[in-house]
Tab-separated table of C-alpha atoms in Angstrom:
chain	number	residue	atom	x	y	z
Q	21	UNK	CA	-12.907	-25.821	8.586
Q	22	UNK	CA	-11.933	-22.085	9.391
Q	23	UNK	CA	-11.191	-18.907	7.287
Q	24	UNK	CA	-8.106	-16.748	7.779
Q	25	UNK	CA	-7.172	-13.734	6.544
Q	26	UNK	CA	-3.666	-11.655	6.260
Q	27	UNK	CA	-4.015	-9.227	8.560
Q	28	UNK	CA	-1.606	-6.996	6.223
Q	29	UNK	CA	-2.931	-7.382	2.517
Q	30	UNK	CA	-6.326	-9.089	3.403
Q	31	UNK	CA	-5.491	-12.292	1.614
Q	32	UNK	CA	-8.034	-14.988	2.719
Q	33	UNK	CA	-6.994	-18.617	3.153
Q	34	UNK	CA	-9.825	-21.156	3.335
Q	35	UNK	CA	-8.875	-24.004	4.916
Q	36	UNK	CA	-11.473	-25.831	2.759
Q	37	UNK	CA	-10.361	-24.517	-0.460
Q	38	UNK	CA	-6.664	-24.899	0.563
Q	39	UNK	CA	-4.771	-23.342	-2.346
Q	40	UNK	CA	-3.686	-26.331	-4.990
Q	41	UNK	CA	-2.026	-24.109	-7.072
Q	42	UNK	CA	0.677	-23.766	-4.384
Q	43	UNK	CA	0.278	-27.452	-3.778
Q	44	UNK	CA	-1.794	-26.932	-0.391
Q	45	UNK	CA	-4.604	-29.249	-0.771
Q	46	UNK	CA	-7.842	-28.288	0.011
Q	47	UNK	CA	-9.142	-29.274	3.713
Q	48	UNK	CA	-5.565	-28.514	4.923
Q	49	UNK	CA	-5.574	-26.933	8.404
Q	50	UNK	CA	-3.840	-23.606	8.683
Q	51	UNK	CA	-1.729	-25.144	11.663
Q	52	UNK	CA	-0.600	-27.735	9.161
Q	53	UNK	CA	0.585	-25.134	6.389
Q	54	UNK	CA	4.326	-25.418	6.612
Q	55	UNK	CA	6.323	-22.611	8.111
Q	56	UNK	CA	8.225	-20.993	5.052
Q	57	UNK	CA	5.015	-20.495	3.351
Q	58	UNK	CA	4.553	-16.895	2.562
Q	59	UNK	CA	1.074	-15.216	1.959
Q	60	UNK	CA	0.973	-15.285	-2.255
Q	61	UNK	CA	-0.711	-11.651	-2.401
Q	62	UNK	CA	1.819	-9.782	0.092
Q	63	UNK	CA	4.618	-12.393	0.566
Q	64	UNK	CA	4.616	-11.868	4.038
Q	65	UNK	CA	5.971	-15.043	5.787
Q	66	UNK	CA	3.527	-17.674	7.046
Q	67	UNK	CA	5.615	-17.252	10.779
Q	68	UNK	CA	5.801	-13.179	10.348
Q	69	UNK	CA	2.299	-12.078	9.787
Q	70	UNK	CA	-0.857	-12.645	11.614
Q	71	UNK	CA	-3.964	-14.389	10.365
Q	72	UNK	CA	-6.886	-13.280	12.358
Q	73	UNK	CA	-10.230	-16.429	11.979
Q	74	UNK	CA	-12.579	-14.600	10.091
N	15	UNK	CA	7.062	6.711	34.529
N	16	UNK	CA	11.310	6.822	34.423
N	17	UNK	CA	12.460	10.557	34.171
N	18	UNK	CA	14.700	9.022	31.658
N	19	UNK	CA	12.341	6.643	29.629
N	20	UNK	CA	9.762	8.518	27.892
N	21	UNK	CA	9.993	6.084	25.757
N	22	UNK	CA	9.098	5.740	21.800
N	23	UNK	CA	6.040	7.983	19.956
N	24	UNK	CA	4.759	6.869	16.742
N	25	UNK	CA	2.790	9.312	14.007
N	26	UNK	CA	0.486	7.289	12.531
N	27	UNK	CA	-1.904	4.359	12.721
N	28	UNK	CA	-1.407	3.061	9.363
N	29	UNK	CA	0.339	-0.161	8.017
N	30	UNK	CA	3.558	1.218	9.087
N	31	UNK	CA	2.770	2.554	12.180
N	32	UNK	CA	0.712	-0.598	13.869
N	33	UNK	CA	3.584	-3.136	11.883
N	34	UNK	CA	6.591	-1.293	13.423
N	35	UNK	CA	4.813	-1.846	16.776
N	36	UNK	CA	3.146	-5.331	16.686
N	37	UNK	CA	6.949	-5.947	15.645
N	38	UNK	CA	8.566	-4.344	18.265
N	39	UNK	CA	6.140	-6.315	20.492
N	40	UNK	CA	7.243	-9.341	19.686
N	41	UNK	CA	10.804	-8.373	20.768
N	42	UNK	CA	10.037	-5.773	23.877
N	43	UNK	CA	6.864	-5.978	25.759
N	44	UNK	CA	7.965	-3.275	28.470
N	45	UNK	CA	8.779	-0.168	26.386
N	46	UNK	CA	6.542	2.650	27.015
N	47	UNK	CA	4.825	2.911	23.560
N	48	UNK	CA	2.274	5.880	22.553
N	49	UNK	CA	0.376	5.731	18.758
N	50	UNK	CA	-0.567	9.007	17.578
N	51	UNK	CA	-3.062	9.746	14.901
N	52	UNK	CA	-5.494	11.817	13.502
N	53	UNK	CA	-8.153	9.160	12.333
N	54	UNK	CA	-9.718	6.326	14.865
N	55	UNK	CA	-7.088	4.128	15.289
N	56	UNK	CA	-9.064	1.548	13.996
N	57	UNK	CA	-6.830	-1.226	12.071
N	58	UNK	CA	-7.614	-2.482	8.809
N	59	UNK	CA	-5.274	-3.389	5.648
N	60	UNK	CA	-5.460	-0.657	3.571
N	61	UNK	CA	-4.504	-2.676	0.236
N	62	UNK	CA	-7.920	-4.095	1.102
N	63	UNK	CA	-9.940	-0.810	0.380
N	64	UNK	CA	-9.727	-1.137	-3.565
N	65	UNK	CA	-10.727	-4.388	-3.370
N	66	UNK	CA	-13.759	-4.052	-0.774
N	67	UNK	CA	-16.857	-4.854	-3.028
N	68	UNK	CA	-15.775	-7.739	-4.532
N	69	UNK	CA	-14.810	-8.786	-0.695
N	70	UNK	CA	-18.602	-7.969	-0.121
N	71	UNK	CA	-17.676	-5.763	2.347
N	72	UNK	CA	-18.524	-1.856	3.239
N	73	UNK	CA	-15.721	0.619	5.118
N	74	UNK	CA	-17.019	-0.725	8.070
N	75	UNK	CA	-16.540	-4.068	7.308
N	76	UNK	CA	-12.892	-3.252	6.344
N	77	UNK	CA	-11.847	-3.111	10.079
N	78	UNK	CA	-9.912	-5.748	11.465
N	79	UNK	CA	-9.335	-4.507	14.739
N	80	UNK	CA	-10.911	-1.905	16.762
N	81	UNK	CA	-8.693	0.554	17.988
N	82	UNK	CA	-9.244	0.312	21.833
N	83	UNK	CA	-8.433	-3.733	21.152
N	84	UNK	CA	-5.364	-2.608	18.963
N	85	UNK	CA	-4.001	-0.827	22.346
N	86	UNK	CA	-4.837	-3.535	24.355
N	87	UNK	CA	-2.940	-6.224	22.453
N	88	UNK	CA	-0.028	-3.666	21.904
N	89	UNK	CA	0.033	-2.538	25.576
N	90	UNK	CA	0.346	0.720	24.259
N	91	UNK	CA	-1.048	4.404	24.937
N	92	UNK	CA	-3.022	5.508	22.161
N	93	UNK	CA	-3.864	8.959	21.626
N	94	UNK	CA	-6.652	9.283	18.541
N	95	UNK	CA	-8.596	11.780	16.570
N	96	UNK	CA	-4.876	13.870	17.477
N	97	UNK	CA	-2.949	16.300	15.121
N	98	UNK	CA	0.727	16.859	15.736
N	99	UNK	CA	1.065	20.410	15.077
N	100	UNK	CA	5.088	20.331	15.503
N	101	UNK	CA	7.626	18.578	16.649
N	102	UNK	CA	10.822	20.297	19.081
N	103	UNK	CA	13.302	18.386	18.477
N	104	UNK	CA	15.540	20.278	21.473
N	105	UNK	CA	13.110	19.337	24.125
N	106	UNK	CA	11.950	16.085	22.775
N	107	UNK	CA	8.487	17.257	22.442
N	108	UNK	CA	5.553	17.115	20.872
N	109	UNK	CA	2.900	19.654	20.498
N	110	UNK	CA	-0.592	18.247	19.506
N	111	UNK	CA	-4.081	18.332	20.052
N	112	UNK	CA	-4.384	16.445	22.909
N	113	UNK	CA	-1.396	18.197	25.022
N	114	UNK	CA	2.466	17.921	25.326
N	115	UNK	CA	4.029	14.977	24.427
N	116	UNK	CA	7.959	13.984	25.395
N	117	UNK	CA	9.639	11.111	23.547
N	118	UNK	CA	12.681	9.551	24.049
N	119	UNK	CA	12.452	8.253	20.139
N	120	UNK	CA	10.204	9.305	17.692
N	121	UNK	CA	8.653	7.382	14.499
N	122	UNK	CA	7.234	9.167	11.793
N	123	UNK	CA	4.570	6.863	9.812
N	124	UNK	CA	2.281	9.793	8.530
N	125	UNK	CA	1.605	8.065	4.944
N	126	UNK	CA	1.062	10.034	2.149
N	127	UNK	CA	-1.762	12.479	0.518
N	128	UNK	CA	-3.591	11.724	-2.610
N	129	UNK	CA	-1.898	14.118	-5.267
N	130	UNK	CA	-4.598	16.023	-6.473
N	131	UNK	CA	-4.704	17.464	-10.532
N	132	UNK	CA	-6.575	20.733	-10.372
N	133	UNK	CA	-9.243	20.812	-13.293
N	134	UNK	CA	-12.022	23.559	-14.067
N	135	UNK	CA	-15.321	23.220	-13.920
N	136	UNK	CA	-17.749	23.944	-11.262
N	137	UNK	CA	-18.031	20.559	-9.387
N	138	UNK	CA	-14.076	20.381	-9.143
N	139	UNK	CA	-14.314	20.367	-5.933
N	140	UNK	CA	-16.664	17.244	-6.240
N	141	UNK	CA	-13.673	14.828	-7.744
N	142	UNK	CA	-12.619	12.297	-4.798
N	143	UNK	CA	-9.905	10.998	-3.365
N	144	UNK	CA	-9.475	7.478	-1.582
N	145	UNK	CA	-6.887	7.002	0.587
N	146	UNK	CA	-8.150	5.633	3.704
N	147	UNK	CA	-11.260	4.068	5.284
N	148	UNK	CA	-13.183	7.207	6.352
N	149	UNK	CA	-12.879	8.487	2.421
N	150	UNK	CA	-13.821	5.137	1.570
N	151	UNK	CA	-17.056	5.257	3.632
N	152	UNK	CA	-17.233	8.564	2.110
N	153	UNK	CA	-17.122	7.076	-1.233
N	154	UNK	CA	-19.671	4.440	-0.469
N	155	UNK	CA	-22.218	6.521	1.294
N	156	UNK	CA	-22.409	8.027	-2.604
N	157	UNK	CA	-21.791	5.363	-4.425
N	158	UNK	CA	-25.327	4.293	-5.344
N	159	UNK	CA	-26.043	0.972	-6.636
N	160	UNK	CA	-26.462	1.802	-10.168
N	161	UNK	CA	-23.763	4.594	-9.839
N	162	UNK	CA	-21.212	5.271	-13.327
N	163	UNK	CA	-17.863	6.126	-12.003
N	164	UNK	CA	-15.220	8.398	-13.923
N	165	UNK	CA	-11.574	7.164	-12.488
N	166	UNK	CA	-8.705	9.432	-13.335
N	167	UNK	CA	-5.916	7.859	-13.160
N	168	UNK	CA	-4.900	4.115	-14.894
N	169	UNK	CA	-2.164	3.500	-12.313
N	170	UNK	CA	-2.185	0.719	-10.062
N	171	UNK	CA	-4.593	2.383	-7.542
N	172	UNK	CA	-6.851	3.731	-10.753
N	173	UNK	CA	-6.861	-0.185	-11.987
N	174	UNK	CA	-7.824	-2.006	-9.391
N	175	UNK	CA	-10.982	0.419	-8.142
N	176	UNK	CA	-11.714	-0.031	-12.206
N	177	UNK	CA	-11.799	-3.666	-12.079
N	178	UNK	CA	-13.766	-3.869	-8.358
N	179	UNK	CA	-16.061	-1.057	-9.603
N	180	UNK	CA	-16.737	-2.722	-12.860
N	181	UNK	CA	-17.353	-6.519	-12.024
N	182	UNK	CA	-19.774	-4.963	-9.456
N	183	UNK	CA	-21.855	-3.900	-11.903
N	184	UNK	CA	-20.621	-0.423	-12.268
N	185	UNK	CA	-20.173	1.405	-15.314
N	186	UNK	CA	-16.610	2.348	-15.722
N	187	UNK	CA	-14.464	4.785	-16.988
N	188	UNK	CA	-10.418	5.317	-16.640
N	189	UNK	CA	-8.934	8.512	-18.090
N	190	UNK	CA	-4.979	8.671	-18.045
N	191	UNK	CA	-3.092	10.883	-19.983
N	192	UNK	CA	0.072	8.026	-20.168
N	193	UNK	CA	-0.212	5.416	-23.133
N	194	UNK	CA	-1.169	2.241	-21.444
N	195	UNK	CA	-2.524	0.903	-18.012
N	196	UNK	CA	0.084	1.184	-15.394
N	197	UNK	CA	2.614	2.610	-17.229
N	198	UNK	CA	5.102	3.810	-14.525
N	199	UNK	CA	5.775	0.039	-13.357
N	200	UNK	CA	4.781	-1.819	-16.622
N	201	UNK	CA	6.423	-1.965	-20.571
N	202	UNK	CA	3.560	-1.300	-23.142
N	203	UNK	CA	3.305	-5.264	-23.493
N	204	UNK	CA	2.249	-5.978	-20.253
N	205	UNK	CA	0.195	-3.158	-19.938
N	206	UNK	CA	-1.976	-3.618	-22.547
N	207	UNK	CA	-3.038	-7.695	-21.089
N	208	UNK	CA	-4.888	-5.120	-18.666
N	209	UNK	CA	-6.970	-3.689	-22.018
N	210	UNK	CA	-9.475	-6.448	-22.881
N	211	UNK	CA	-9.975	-8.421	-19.810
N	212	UNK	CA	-11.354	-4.663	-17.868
N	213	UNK	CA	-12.940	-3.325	-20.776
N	214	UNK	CA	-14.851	-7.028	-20.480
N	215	UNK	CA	-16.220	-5.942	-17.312
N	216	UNK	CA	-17.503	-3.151	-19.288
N	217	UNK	CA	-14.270	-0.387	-18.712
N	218	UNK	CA	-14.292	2.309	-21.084
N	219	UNK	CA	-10.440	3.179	-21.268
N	220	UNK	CA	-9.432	7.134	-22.341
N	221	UNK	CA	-5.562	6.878	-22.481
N	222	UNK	CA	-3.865	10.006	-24.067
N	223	UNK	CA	-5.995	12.530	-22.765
N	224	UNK	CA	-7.156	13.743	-19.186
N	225	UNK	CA	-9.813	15.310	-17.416
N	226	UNK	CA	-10.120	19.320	-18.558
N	227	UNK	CA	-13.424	20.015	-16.401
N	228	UNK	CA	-15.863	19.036	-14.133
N	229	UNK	CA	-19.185	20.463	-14.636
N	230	UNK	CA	-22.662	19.595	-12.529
N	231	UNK	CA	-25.343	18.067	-14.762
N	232	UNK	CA	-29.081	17.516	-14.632
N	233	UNK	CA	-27.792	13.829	-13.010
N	234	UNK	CA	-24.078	13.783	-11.666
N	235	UNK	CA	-21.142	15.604	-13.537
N	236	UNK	CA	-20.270	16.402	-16.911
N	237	UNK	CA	-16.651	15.781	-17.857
N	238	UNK	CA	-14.472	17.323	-20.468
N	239	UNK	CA	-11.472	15.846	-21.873
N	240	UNK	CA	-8.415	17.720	-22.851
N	241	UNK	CA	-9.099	15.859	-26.431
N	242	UNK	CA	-12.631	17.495	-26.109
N	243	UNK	CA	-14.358	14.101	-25.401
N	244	UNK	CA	-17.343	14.443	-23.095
N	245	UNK	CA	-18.258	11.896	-20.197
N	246	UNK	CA	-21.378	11.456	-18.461
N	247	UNK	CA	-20.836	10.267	-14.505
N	248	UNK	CA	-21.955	10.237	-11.445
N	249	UNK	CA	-18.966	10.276	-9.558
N	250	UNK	CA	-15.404	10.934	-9.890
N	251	UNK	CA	-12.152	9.293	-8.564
N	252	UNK	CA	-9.401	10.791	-8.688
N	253	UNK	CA	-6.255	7.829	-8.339
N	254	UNK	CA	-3.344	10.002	-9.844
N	255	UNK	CA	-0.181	8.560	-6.977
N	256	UNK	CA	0.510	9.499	-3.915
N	257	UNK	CA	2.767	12.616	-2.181
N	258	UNK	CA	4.948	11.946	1.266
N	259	UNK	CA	3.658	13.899	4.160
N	260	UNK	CA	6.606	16.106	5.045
N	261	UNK	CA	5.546	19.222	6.137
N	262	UNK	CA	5.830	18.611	10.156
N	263	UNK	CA	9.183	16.867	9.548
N	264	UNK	CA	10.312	19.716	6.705
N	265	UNK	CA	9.247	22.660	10.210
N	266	UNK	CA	11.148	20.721	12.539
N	267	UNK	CA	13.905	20.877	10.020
N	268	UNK	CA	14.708	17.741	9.239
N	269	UNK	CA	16.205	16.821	5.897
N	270	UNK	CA	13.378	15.944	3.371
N	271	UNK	CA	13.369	15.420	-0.411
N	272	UNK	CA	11.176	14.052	-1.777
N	273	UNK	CA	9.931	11.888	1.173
N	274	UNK	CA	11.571	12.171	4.765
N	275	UNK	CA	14.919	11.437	4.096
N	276	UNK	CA	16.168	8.389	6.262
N	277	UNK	CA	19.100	5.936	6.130
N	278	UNK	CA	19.181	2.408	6.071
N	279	UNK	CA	18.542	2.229	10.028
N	280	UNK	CA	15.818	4.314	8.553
N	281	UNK	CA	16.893	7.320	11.190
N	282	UNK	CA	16.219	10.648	9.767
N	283	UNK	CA	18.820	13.688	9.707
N	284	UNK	CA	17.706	13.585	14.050
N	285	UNK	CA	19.267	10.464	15.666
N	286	UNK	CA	16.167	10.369	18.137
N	287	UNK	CA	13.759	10.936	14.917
N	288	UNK	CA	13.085	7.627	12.597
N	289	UNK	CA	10.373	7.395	9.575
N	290	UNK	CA	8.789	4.726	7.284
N	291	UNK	CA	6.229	3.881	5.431
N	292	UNK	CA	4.345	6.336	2.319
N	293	UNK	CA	6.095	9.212	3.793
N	294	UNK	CA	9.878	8.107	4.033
N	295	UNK	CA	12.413	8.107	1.603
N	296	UNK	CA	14.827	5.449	2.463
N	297	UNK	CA	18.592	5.023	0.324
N	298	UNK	CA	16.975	7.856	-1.833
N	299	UNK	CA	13.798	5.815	-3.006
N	300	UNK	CA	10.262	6.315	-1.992
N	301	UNK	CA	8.524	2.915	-1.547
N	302	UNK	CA	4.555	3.068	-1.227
N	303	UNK	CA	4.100	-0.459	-1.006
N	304	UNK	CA	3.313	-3.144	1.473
N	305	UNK	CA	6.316	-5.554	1.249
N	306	UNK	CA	9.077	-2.421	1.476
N	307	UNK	CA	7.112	-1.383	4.843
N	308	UNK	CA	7.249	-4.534	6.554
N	309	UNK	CA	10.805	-5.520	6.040
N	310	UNK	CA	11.630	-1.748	7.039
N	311	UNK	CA	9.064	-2.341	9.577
N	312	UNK	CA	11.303	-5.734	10.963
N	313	UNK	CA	14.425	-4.137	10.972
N	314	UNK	CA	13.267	-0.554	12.614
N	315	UNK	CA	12.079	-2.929	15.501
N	316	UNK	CA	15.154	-4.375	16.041
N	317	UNK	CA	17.128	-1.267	16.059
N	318	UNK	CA	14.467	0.179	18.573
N	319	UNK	CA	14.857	-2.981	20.907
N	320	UNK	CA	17.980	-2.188	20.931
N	321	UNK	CA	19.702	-3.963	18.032
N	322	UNK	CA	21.019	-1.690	15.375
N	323	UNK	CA	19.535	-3.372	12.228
N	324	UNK	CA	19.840	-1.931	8.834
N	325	UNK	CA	16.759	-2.736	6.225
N	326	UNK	CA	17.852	-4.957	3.063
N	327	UNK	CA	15.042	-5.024	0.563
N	328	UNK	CA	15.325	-8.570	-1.513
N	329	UNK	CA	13.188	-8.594	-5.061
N	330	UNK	CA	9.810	-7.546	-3.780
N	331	UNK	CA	7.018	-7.943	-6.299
N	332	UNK	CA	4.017	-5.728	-6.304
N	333	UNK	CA	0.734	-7.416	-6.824
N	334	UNK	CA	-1.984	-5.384	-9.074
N	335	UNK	CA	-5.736	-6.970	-7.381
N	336	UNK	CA	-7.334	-6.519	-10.824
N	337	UNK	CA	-9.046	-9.916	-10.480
N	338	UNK	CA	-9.679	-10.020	-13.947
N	339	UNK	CA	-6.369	-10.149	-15.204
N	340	UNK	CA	-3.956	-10.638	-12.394
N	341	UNK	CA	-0.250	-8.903	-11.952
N	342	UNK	CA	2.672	-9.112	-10.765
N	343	UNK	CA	5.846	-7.026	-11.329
N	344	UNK	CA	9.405	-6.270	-9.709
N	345	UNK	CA	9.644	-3.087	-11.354
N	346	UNK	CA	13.245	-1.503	-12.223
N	347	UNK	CA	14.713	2.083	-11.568
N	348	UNK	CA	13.706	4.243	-14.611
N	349	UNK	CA	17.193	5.144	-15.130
N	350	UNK	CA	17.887	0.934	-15.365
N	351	UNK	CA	19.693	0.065	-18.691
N	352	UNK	CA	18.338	-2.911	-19.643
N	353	UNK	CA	15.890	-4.619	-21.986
N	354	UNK	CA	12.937	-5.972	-21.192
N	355	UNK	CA	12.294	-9.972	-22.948
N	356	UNK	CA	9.139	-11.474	-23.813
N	357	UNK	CA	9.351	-15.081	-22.505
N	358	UNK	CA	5.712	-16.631	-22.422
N	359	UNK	CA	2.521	-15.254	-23.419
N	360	UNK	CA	-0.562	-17.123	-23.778
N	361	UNK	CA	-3.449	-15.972	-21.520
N	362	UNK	CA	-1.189	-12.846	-19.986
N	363	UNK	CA	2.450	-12.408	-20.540
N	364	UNK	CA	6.310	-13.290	-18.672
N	365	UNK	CA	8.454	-10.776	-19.168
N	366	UNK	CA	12.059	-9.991	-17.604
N	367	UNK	CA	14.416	-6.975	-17.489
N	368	UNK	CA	17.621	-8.051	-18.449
N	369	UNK	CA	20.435	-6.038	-17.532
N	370	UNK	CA	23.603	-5.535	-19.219
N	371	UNK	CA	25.513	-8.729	-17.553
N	372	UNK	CA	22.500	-10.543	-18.671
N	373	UNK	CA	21.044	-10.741	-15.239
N	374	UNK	CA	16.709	-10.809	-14.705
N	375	UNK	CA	16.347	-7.539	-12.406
N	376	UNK	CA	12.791	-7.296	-12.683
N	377	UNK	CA	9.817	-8.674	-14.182
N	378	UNK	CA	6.515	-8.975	-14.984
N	379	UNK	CA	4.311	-11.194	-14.487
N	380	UNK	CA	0.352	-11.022	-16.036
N	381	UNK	CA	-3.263	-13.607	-16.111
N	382	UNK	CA	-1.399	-17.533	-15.503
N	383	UNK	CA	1.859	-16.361	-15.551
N	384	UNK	CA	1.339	-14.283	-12.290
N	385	UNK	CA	1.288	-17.158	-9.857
N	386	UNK	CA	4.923	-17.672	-10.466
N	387	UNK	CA	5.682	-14.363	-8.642
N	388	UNK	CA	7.361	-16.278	-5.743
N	389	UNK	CA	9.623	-18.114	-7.864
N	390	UNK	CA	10.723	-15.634	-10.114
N	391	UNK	CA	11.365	-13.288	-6.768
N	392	UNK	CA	13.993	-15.936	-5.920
N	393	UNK	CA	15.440	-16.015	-8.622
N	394	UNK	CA	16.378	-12.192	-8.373
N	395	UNK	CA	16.390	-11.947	-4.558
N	396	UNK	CA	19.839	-13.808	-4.314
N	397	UNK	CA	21.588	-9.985	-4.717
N	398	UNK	CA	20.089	-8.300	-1.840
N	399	UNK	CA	19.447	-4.782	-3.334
N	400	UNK	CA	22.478	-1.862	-2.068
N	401	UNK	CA	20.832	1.119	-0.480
């Protein structure tokens, strides 16, 4: 299980969290995060912005 | 190097700077690119700063990237610790620190300065600004662990260093002279959600009143209100907004108002001269926030790869980081005629400007309610905003 993070607002994704308020369950892979998902702090699209593995 | 490809200089190694290039990378590998600026050209998300302690992290810590990787990945020339001093806009040139400079295209990404209130008081010159990561090591080098911090300014900026400061174990103060926290983007409603939840933390909020003076004490500074209050701290932050850096674009002799005035391609007054970002005033409205620089960021790419691309902003909410109360809002033009609706508010408040044709053209979103940011954004972003 990895940690991302937004490389433009700093929003952190843990992939072992996952984020069930957007319906992303926890231990979900970023690679598996569909692609119109948009970071929920900056909104910048999953396919636009970079996560860098923290 | 082509005689005729000099190719494209960009002022500034902030968001707007590194985004218009890591997007113009994506579409042009082979331009000749050169990044000027006067700090390290280290990368790091600036939105970050205000919310470093919390991320357990120090200035250092903030960095993403180092700057020698950042030119690497970019395949670009990148000239640091460099002042522009002006820009000839006959000869395509640039005179800096570090020598001449010819461009074929220049982008202006210079950010803003901290607006600074003067007060009296012999430590005056003590009161800080944060605005990037050397002021915010700056800040931290001082900050000691036990450290009571004075903030003026309840703005977004003001808020969210209130709410990192505090739930680190900091005592807090916010002085603002407006009514409630956050009242350019917010109705009094909303702002007030922001009240309990900080002063929980242990915020002390002074609204109606700012700092007269800054005085030295036997431990840190003495502060005096304009309502006569007195505050004991030992530092203070000064989070008041933000002013465009115009000046070298105002003595080349561009056309600036407020910020560097651009058009939707966001090309200046010059043809060969573009600007975004904190500094650029694009379809007459300043934008100092992350979402407006990216999509201007996108679409300044494109025109620069050679695709003339105008920017269309669609609803773009602006996230407050106070952890202990979250927000979201679209705010609306001050001049918007509208009223703004109460429509949920248990544990924060929903809230929607509704124009006259009964259209939501902004909102507000606080606590629960501020998950639903993306949704409501939809909602609204059908009507691409006119420039």
């Amino acid at each position: 299980m990895k940690v991302w993070q937004c490389v433009v607002c700093g929003f952190i994704y843990d992939e072992t969290k996952g984020m069930p308020e957007e319906g992303i369950k926890p231990g979900t892979k970023w690679a598996d995060i569909p692609g119109n998902w948009a970071c929920p702090d900056c909104g910048v699209a999953k396919a636009d912005f970079e996560m860098i593995e923290v | 190097m082509d005689m005729d490809n000099k190719g494209i200089v960009v002022l500034g190694s902030g968001l707007a700077g590194y985004s218009v290039v890591r997007e113009l990378r994506k579409l042009d590998r082979d331009i000749p690119v050169t990044l000027v600026t006067r700090d390290s050209g280290d990368y790091y998300s600036k939105p970050m700063i205000s919310n470093a302690l919390a991320q357990g992290k120090d200035a250092a810590g903030l960095v993403l990237t180092r700057a020698a990787e950042m030119a690497a990945q970019l395949g670009i020339q990148l000239l640091v610790e460099t002042e522009v001093h002006a820009i000839d806009r006959a000869n395509k040139k640039l005179d800096t620190t570090s020598g001449e400079l010819e461009y074929d295209r220049l982008v202006i990404a210079l950010g803003a300065d901290p607006i600074r209130i003067p007060v009296q008081g012999d430590a005056a010159d003590a009161v800080l600004s944060v605005n990037d990561i050397a002021d915010y090591a700056r800040f931290r080098g001082l900050l000691g662990s036990k450290a009571s911090i004075a903030i003026m300014g309840g703005g977004l900026i003001g808020c969210e260093f209130a709410n990192d400061l505090a739930a680190a174990g900091h005592a807090v103060s916010v002085i603002d002279p407006g009514p409630w926290p956050i009242a350019s983007l917010m109705p009094e409603q909303a702002g007030r959600e922001l009240l309990a939840p900080l002063a929980a933390l242990g915020v002390d909020w002074r609204f109606g009143t700012s700092v007269s003076r800054v005085d030295r004490a036997a431990s840190g500074y003495l502060l005096t209100l304009a309502d006569g209050a007195k505050l004991q701290a030992d530092l203070v932050l000064s989070a008041v907004g933000l002013r465009p850096r115009i000046a070298l674009a105002q003595q080349a002799g561009l056309a600036v108002n407020r910020g560097i005035v651009v058009d939707a391609h966001l090309r200046s007054s010059d043809a060969a001269i573009f600007a975004l970002g904190d500094c650029a005033e694009i379809g007459g409205k300043v934008q100092p926030f992350v979402l407006p620089i990216m999509h201007a960021a996108r679409a300044l790419a494109k025109t620069l790869a050679g695709e003339e691309t105008p920017v269309l902003f669609p609803a773009m909410p602006v996230v407050v980081k106070t952890p202990a109360h979250p927000v979201a809002v679209l705010p609306v033009a001050r001049d918007a005629v509208g009223t703004w609706q109460l429509r949920a508010n248990s544990d924060g408040v929903k809230m929607e400007f509704i124009d006259a044709e009964q259209r939501m053209c902004g909102f507000v979103l606080t606590g629960r309610y501020a998950a639903e940011r993306n949704e409501m954004s939809k909602q609204v972003g059908q009507r691409a905003l006119p420039l």
